[in-house]
Short mmCIF file of C-alpha atoms in Angstrom, two decimals:
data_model
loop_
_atom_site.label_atom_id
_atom_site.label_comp_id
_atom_site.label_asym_id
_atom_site.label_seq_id
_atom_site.Cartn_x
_atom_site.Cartn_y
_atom_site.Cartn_z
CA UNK A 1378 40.07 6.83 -45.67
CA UNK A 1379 37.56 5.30 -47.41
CA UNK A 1380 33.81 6.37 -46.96
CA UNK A 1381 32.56 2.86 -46.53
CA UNK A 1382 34.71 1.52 -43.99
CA UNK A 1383 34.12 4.58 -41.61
CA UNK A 1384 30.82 4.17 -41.64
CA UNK A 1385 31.22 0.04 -41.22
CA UNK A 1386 33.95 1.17 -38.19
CA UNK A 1387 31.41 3.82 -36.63
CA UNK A 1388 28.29 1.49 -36.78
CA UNK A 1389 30.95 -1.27 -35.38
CA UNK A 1390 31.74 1.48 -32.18
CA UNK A 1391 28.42 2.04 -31.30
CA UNK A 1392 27.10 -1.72 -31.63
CA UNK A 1393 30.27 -1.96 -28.86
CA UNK A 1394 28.88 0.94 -26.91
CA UNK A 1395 25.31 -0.36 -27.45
CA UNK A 1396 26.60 -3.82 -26.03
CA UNK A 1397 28.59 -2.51 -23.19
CA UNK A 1398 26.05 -0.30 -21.78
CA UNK A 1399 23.60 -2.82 -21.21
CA UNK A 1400 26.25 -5.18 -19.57
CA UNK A 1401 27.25 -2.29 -17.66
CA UNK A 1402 23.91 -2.14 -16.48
CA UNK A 1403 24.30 -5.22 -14.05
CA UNK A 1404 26.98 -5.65 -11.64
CA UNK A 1405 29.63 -9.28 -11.35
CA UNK A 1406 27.12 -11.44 -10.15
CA UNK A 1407 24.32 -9.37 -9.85
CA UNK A 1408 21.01 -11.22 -10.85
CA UNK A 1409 19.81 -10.08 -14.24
CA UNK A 1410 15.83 -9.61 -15.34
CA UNK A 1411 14.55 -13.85 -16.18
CA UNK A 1412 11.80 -15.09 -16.61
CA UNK A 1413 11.05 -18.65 -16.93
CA UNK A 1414 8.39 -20.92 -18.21
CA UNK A 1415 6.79 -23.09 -15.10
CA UNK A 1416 4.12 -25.96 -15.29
CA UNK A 1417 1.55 -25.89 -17.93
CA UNK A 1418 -1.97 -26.59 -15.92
CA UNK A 1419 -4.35 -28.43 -18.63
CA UNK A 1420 -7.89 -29.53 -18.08
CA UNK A 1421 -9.30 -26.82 -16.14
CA UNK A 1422 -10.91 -23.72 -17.39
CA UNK A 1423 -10.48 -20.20 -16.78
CA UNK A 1424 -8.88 -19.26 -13.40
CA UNK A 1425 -9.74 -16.72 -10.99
CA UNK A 1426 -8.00 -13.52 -10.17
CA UNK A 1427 -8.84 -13.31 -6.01
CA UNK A 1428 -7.02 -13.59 -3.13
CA UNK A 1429 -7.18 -17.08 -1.90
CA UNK A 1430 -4.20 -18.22 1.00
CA UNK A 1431 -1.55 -16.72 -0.01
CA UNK A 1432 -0.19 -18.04 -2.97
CA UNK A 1433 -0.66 -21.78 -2.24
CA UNK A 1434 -3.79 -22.24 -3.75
CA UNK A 1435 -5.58 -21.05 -7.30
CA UNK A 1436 -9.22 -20.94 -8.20
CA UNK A 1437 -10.59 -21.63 -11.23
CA UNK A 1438 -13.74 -20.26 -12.87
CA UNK A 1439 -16.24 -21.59 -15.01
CA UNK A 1440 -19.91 -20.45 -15.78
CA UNK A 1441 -20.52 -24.46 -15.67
CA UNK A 1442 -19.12 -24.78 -12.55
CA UNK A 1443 -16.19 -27.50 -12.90
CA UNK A 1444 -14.90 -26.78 -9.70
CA UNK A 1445 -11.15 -27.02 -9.65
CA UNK A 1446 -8.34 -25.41 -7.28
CA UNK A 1447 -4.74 -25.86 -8.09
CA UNK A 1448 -1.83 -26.69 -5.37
CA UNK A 1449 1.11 -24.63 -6.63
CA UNK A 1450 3.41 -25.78 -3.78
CA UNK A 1451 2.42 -29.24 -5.01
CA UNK A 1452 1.47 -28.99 -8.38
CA UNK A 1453 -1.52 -30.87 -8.05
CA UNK A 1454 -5.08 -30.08 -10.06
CA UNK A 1455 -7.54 -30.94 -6.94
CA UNK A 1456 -11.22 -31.38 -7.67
CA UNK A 1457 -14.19 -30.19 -5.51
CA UNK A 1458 -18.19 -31.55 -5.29
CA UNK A 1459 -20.12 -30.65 -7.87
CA UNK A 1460 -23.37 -28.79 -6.77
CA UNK A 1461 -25.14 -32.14 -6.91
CA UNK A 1462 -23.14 -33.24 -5.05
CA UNK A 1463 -23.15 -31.38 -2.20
CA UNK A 1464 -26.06 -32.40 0.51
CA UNK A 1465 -27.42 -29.29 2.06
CA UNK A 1466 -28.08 -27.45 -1.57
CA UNK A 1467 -30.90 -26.31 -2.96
CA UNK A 1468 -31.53 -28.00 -6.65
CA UNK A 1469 -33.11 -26.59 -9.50
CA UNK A 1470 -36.03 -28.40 -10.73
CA UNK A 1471 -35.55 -30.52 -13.25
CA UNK A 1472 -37.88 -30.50 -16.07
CA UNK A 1473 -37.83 -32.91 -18.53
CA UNK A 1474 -40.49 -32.44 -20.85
CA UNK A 1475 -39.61 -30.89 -24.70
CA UNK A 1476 -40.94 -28.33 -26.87
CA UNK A 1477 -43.94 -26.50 -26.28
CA UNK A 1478 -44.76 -28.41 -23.41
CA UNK A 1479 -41.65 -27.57 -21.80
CA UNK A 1480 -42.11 -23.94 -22.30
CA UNK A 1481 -45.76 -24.61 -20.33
CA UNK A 1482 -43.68 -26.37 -17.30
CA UNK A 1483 -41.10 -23.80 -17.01
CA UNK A 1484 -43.91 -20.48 -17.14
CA UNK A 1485 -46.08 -22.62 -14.58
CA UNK A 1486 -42.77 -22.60 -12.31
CA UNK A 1487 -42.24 -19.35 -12.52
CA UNK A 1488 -45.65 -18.33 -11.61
CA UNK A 1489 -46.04 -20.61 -8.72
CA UNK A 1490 -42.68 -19.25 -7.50
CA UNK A 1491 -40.72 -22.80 -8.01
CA UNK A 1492 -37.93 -21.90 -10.91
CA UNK A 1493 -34.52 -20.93 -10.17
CA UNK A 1494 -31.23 -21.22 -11.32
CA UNK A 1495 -27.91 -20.26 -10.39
CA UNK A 1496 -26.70 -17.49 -12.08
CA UNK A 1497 -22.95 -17.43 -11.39
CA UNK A 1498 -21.54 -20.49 -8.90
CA UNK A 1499 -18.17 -20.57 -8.32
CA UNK A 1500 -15.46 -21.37 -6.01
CA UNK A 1501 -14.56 -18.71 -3.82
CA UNK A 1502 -12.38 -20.27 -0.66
CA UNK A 1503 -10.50 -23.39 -0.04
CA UNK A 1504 -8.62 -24.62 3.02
CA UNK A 1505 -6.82 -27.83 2.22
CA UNK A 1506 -5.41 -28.17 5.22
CA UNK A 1507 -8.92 -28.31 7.29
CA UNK A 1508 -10.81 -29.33 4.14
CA UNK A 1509 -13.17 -27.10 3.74
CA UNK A 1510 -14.13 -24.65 0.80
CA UNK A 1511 -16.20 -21.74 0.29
CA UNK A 1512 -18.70 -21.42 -3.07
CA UNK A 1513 -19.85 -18.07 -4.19
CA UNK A 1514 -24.04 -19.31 -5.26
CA UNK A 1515 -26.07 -16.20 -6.93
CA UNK A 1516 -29.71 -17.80 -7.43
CA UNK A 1517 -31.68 -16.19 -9.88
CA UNK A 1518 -35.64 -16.24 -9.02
CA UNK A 1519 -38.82 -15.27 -10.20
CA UNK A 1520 -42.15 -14.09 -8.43
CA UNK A 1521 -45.12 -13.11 -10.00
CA UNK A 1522 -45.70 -9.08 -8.97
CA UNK A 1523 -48.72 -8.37 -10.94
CA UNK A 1524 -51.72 -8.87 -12.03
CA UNK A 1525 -51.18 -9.73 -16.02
CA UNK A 1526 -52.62 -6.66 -18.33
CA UNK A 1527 -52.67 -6.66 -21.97
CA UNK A 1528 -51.79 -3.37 -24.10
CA UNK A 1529 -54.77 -2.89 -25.07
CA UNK A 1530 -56.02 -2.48 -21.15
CA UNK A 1531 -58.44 -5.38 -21.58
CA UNK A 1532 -58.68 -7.96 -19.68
CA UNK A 1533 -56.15 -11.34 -20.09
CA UNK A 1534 -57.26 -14.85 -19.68
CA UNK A 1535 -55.04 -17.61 -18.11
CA UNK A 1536 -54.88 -20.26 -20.69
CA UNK A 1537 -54.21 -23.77 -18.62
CA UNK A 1538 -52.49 -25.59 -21.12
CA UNK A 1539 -49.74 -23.20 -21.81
CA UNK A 1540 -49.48 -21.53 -18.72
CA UNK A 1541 -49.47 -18.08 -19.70
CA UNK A 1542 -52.14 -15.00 -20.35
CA UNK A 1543 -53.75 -14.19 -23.74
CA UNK A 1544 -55.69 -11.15 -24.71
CA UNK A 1545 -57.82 -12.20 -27.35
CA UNK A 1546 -58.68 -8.62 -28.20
CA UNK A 1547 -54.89 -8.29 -29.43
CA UNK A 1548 -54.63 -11.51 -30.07
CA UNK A 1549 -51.42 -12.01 -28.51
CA UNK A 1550 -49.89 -13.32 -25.11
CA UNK A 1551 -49.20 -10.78 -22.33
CA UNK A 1552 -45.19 -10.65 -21.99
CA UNK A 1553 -44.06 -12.10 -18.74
CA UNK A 1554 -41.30 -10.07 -18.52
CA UNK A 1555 -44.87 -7.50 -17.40
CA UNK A 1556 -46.10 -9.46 -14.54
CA UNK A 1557 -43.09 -11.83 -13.77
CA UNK A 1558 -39.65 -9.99 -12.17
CA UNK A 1559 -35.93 -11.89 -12.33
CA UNK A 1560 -34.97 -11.36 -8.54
CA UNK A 1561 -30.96 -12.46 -7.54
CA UNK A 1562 -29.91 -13.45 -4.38
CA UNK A 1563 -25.97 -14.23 -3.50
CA UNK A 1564 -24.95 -17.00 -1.01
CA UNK A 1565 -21.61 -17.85 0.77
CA UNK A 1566 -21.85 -21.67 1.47
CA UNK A 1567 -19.26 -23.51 3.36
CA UNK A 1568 -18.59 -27.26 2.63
CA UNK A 1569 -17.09 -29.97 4.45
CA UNK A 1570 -15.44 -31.77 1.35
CA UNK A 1571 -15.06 -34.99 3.27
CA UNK A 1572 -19.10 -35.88 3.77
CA UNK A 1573 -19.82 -33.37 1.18
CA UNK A 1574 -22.40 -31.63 3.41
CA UNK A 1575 -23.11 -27.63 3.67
CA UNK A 1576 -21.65 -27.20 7.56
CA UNK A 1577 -23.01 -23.03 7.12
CA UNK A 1578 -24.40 -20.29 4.96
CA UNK A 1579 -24.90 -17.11 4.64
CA UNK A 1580 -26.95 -14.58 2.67
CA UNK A 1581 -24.40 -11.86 0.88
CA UNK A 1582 -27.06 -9.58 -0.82
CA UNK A 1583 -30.11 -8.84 -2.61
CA UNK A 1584 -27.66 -6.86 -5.70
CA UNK A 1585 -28.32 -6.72 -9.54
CA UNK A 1586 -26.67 -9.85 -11.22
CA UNK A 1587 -23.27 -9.91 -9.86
CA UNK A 1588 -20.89 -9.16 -6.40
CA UNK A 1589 -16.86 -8.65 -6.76
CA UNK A 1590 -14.98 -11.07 -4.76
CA UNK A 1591 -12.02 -9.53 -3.60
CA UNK A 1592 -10.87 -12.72 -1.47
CA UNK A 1593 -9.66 -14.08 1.60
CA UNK A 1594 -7.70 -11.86 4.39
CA UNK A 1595 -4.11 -14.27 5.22
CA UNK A 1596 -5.56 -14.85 8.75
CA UNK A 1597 -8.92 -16.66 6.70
CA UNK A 1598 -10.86 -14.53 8.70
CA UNK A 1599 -12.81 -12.70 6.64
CA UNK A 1600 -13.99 -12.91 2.96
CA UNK A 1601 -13.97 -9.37 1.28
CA UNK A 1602 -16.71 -8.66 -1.79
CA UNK A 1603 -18.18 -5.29 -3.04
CA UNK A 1604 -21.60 -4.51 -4.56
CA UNK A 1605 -20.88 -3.47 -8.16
CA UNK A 1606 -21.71 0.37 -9.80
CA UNK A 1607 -23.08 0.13 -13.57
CA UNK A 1608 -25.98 1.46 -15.17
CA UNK A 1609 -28.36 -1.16 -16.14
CA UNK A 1610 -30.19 -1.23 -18.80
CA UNK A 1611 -33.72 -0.23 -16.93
CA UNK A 1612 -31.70 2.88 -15.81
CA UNK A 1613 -30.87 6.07 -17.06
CA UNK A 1614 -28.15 7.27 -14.69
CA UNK A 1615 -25.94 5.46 -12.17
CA UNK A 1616 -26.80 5.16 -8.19
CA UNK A 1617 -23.39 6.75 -7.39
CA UNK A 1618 -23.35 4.06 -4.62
CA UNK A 1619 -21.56 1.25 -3.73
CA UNK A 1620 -19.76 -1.04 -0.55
CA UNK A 1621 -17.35 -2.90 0.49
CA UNK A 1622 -18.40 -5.67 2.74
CA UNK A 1623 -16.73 -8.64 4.50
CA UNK A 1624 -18.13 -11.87 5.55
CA UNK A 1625 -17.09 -12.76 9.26
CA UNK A 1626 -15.95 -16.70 8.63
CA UNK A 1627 -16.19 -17.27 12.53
CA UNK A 1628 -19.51 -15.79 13.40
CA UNK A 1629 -21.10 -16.33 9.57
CA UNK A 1630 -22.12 -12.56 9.84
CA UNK A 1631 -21.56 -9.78 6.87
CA UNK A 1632 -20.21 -6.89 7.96
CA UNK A 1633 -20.37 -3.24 6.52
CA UNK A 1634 -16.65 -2.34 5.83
CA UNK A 1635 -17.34 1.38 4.73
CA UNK A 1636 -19.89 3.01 1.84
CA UNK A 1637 -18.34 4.03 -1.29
CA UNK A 1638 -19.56 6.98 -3.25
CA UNK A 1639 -18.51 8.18 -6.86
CA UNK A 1640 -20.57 11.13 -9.28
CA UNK A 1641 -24.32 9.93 -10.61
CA UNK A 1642 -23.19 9.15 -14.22
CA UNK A 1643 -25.91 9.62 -16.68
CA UNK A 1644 -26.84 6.64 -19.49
CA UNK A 1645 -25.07 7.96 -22.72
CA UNK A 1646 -22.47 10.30 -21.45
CA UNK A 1647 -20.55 7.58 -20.06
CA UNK A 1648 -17.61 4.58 -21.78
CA UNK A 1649 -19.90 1.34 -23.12
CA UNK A 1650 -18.29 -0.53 -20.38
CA UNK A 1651 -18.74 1.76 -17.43
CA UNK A 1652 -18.91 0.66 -14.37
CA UNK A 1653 -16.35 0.12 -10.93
CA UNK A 1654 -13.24 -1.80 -10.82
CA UNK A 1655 -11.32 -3.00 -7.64
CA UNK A 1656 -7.99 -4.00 -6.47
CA UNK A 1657 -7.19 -4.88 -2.89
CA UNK A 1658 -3.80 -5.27 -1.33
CA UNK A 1659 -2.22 -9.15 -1.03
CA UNK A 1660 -1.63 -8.14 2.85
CA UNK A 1661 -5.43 -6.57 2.90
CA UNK A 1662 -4.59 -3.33 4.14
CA UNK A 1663 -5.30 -1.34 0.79
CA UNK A 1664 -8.20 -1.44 -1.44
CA UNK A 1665 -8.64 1.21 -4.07
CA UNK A 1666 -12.04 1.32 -6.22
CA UNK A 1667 -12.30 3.61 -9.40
CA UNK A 1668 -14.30 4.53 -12.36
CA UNK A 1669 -13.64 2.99 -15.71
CA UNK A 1670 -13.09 5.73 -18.54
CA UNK A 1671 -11.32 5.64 -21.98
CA UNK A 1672 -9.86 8.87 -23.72
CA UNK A 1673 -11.66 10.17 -26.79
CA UNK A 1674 -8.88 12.91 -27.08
CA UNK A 1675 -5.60 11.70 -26.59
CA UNK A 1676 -4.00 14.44 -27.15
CA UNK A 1677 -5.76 16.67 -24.89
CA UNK A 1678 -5.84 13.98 -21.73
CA UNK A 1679 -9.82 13.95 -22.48
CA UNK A 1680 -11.73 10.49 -21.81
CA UNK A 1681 -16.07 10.58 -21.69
CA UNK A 1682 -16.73 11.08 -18.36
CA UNK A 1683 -16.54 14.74 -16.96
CA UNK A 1684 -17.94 16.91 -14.25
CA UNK A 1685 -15.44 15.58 -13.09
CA UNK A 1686 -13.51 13.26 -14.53
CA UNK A 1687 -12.57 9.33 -13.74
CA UNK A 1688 -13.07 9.16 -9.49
CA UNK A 1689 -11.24 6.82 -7.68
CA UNK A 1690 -11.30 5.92 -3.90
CA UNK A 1691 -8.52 4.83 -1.70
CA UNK A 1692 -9.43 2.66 1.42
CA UNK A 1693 -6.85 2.49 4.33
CA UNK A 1694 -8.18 -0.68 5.52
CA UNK A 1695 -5.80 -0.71 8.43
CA UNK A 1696 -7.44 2.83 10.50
CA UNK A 1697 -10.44 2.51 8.33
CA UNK A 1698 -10.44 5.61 6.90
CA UNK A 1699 -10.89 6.92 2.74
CA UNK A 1700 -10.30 9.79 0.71
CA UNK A 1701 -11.17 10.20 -3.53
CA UNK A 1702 -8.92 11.82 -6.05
CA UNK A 1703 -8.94 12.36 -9.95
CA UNK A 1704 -7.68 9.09 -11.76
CA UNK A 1705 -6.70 8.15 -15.29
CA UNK A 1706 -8.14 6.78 -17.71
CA UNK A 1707 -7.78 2.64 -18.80
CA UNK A 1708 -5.95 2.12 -15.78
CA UNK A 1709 -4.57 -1.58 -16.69
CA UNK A 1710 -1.14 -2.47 -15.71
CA UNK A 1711 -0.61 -1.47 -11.76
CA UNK A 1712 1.05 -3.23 -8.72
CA UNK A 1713 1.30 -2.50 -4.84
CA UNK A 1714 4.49 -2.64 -2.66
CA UNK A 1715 3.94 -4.63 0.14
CA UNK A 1716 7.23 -3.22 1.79
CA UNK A 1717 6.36 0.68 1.40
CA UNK A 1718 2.33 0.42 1.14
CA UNK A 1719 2.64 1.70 -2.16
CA UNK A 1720 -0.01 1.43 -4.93
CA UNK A 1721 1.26 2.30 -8.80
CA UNK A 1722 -1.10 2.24 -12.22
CA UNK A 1723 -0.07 2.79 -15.53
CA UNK A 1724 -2.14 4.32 -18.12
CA UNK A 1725 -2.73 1.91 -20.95
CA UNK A 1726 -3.33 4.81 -24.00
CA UNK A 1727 -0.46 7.20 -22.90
CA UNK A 1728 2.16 5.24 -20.85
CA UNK A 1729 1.82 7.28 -17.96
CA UNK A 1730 2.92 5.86 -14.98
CA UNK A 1731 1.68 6.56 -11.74
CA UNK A 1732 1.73 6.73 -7.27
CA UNK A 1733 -1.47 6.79 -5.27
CA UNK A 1734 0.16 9.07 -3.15
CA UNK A 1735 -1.69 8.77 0.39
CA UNK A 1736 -0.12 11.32 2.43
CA UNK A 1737 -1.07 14.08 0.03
CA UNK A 1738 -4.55 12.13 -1.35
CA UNK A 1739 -3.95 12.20 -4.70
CA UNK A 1740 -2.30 10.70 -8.08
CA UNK A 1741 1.18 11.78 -8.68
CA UNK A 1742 2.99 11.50 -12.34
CA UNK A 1743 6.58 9.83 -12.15
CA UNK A 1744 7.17 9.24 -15.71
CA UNK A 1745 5.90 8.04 -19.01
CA UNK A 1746 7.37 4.41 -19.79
CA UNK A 1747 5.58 4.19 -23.17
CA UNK A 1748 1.62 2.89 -24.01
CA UNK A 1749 0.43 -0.09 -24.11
CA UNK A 1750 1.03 -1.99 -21.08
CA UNK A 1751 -1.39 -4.08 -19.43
CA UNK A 1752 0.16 -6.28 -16.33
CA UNK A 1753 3.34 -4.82 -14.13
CA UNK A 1754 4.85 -7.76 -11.93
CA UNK A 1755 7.12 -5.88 -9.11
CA UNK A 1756 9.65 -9.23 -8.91
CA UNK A 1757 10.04 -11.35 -5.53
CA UNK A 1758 13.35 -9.40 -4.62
CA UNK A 1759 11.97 -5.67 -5.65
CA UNK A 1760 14.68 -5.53 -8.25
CA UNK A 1761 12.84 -5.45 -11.44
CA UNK A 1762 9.27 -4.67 -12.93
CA UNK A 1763 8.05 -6.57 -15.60
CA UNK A 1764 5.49 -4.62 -17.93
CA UNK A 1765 3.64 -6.67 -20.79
CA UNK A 1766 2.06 -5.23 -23.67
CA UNK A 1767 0.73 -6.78 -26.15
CA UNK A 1768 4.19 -6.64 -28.37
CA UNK A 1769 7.10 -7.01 -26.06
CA UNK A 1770 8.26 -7.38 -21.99
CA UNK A 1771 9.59 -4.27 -21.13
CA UNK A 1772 11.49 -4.78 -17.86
CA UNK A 1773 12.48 -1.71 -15.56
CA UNK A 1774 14.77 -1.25 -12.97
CA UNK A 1775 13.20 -0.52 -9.34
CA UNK A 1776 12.85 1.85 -7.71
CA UNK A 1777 14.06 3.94 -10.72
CA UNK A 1778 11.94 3.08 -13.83
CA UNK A 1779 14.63 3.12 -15.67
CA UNK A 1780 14.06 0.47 -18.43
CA UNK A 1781 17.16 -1.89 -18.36
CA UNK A 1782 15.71 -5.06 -20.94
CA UNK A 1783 13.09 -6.02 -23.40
CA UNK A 1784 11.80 -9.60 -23.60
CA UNK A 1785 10.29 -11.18 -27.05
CA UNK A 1786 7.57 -13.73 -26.41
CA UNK A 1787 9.06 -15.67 -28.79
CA UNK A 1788 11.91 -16.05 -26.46
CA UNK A 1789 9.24 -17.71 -24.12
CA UNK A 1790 6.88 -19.09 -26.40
CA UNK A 1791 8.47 -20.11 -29.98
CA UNK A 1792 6.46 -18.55 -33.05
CA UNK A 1793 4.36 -15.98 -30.83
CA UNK A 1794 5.67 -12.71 -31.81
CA UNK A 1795 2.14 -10.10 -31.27
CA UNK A 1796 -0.46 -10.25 -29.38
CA UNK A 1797 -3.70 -9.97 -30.14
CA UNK A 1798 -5.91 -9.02 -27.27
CA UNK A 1799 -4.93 -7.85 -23.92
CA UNK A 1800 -4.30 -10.54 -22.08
CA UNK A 1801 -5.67 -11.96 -19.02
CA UNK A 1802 -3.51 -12.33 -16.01
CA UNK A 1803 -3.08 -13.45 -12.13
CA UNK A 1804 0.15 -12.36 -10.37
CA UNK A 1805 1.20 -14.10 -7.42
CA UNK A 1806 0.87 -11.55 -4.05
CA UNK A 1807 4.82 -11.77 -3.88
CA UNK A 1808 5.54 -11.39 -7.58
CA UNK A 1809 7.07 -15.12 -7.77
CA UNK A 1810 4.92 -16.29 -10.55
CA UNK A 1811 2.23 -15.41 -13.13
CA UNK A 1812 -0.16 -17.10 -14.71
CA UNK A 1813 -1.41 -16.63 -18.24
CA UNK A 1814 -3.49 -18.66 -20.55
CA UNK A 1815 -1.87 -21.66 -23.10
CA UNK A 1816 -1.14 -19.74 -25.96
CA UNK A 1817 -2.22 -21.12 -29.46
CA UNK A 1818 0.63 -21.17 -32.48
CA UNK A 1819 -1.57 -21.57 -35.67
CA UNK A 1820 1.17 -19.77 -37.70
CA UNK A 1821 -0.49 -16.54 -37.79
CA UNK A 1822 1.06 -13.14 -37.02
CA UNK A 1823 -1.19 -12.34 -34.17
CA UNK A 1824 -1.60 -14.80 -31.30
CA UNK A 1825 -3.91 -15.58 -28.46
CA UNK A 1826 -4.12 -17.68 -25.33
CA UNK A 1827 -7.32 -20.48 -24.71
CA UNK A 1828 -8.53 -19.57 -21.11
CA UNK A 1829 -10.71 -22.47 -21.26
CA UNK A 1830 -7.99 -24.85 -21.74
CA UNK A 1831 -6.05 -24.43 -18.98
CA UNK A 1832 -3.01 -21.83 -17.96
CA UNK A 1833 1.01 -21.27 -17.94
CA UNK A 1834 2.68 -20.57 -14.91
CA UNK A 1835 5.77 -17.88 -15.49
CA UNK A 1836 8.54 -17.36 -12.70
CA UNK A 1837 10.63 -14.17 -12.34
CA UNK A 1838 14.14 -13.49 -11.08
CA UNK A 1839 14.76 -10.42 -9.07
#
């Protein structure tokens, strides 16, 4: 027989076996892996990854504060009161002088105690039904702590016109940064969004910069937020220290949920981005906090921090109790099984795949699915998981892992074949839908999404 043709007649057999296993792979009638694109949400910026009612409403973010929520059961783009808006808020003074004179208004303000601004302000809860919302305010302050001193140790003089202190030995003006200290305060207020009035607040924390908002139990009775680990750049090792907290939304009181403690991490010997990361359950019985690492040795399983390696924490928030346990490394892509309590993390540089395994309080191996995944959606049925990475949808058979499909973005988005960053994503609590940023198609190989032009809802089957 000619050479040729058996090879054309063997290639032939095992495109047919190829073919036939993966249609093997689903049952008559049994639902197949599908995802489909939903709305596209334009004019709002970058959306918010917390826990807010369910799955009927979505926050959106902005540094600006353009205060938007989204209905997804009605598809609307609803708009809150702006913080000028809003009668019962503290306003920053407005100055409105330019140039050098301006500089002279704003260090007078800051002396006399006057200047502030708000350093993050964002939309935290939102009950269309009894209209009401919730805004996260951190005001940044300043207070004078000192009495101004030059380098030289001689003695400064307050010059009127400029507001500030001048050692004429030197010849230079005392730094304010030496007498004057940035002080941040964080604020839950509640609004009324008919009369756009404050109807309570309450004071959250005295922290450096910036609180995690972990979001809204389903019985909105509680907002859940963390004080954030990192070493600053005034420190030389980490406080080891953090907690969760909640925010009683019936008596307007914050309560101490339990203390968190990881290793004191020392400036230098530590990822550039070190700090904690959080997850908490969609029914609010699970939270799980853990150190962010990278491996520098691949091979070897070795990442920066050691002494012991990455910590994590696992909170039963139901009997209130906690144990820690070695984690891995880039921890991106994970889910949690409502059904089975079950909490699952992949590790992005080695494709390890993961169980926080709470009976025996630690992190147990079930396979290695391959690198490079960064969001797992377990789908509304528990049939499939949907990994993405940055070049194609993997989709896996559950409870098995067993891959069964692959996905090309261009099959969802024509022309969009590689990604170029890891992406930034918001599952649904029941796995229905996703949302990801509008991607751009500028005809180059590698493609991104805009975040601050609005998002695309994606829908799984399964």
């Amino acid at each position: 027989m000619n050479t040729n043709k058996i090879r054309n007649l063997s290639l032939s057999l095992l495109g047919l076996v190829f073919i036939s296993g993966i249609i093997g792979l689903y049952g008559e009638g049994e639902e197949k892996p599908k995802i489909t694109l939903g709305k596209k949400v334009e004019g709002c910026q970058r959306f918010e990854t917390i826990r807010i009612s369910g799955n009927d409403y979505i926050l959106t973010k902005s540094y600006n504060y353009k205060p938007l929520v989204y209905n997804y059961k009605e598809g609307k783009l609803l708009t809150l009161p702006t913080i000028e808006q809003i009668d019962g808020i503290a306003k920053p003074i407005n100055i409105t002088s330019s140039g050098a004179q301006r500089q002279a208004d704003y260090s007078g303000a800051k002396l006399r105690g006057e200047h502030f601004s708000y350093y993050q302000k964002n939309p935290v809860y939102y009950d269309g039904e009894n209209s009401v919302a919730g805004i996260l305010l951190n005001k940044k302050g300043y207070e004078k702590v000192s009495e101004p001193k030059c380098s030289c140790e001689d003695t400064a003089k307050f010059i009127e016109k400029y507001q500030r202190y001048y050692c004429y030995t030197c010849k230079e003006y005392v730094a304010e940064k030496t007498y004057i200290e940035e002080s941040f305060t964080q604020y839950y207020v509640h609004i009324d969004l008919k009369t756009k009035k404050v109807l309570w607040q309450a004071k959250l924390g005295n922290e450096d910069k910036y609180l995690g908002m972990l979001g809204v139990d389903p019985q909105r009775e509680y907002l859940y937020y963390t004080t954030q680990l990192y070493i600053s750049s005034k420190e030389v090792k980490s406080s080891g220290k953090t907690e969760l907290r909640r925010l009683n939304l019936k008596t307007h009181k914050v309560e101490l949920v339990t203390k968190i403690s990881f290793p004191i991490r020392e400036k230098g010997k530590v990822p550039p981005s070190y700090g904690t990361h959080y997850y908490i359950s969609p029914d609010f019985k699970f939270a799980i906090f853990w150190e962010y690492d990278e491996l520098h040795d691949i091979k070897n399983r070795k990442g920066y921090l050691n002494a012991p390696g990455a910590q994590a924490v696992a909170v039963d928030l139901k009997n209130n109790t906690q144990f820690s346990f070695d984690y891995t490394p880039v921890a991106y892509g994970r889910f949690y099984n409502e059904e089975t309590g079950e909490f699952f993390v992949e590790n992005y540089q080695t494709g390890e795949f993961f169980k926080v395994d709470m009976a025996e309080k630690k992190l147990k191996l079930i396979k290695n699915l391959g690198k490079g995944h960064f969001t797992f959606v377990l789908s509304p049925k528990k049939k499939f998981v949907y990994a993405f990475s940055k070049s194609i949808i993997d989709v896996y058979s559950w409870p098995s892992m067993d891959r069964v499909e692959q996905i090309k973005y261009d099959s969802l988005f024509p022309g969009v074949n590689i990604l170029l960053v890891v992406e930034k994503m918001f599952v649904s609590s029941n796995g229905e839908f996703a949302l990801m940023g509008i991607f751009k198609n500028d005809g180059a190989k590698w493609s991104s999404t805009d975040l601050d032009g609005g998002f695309q809802i994606l829908h799984f089957g399964g």
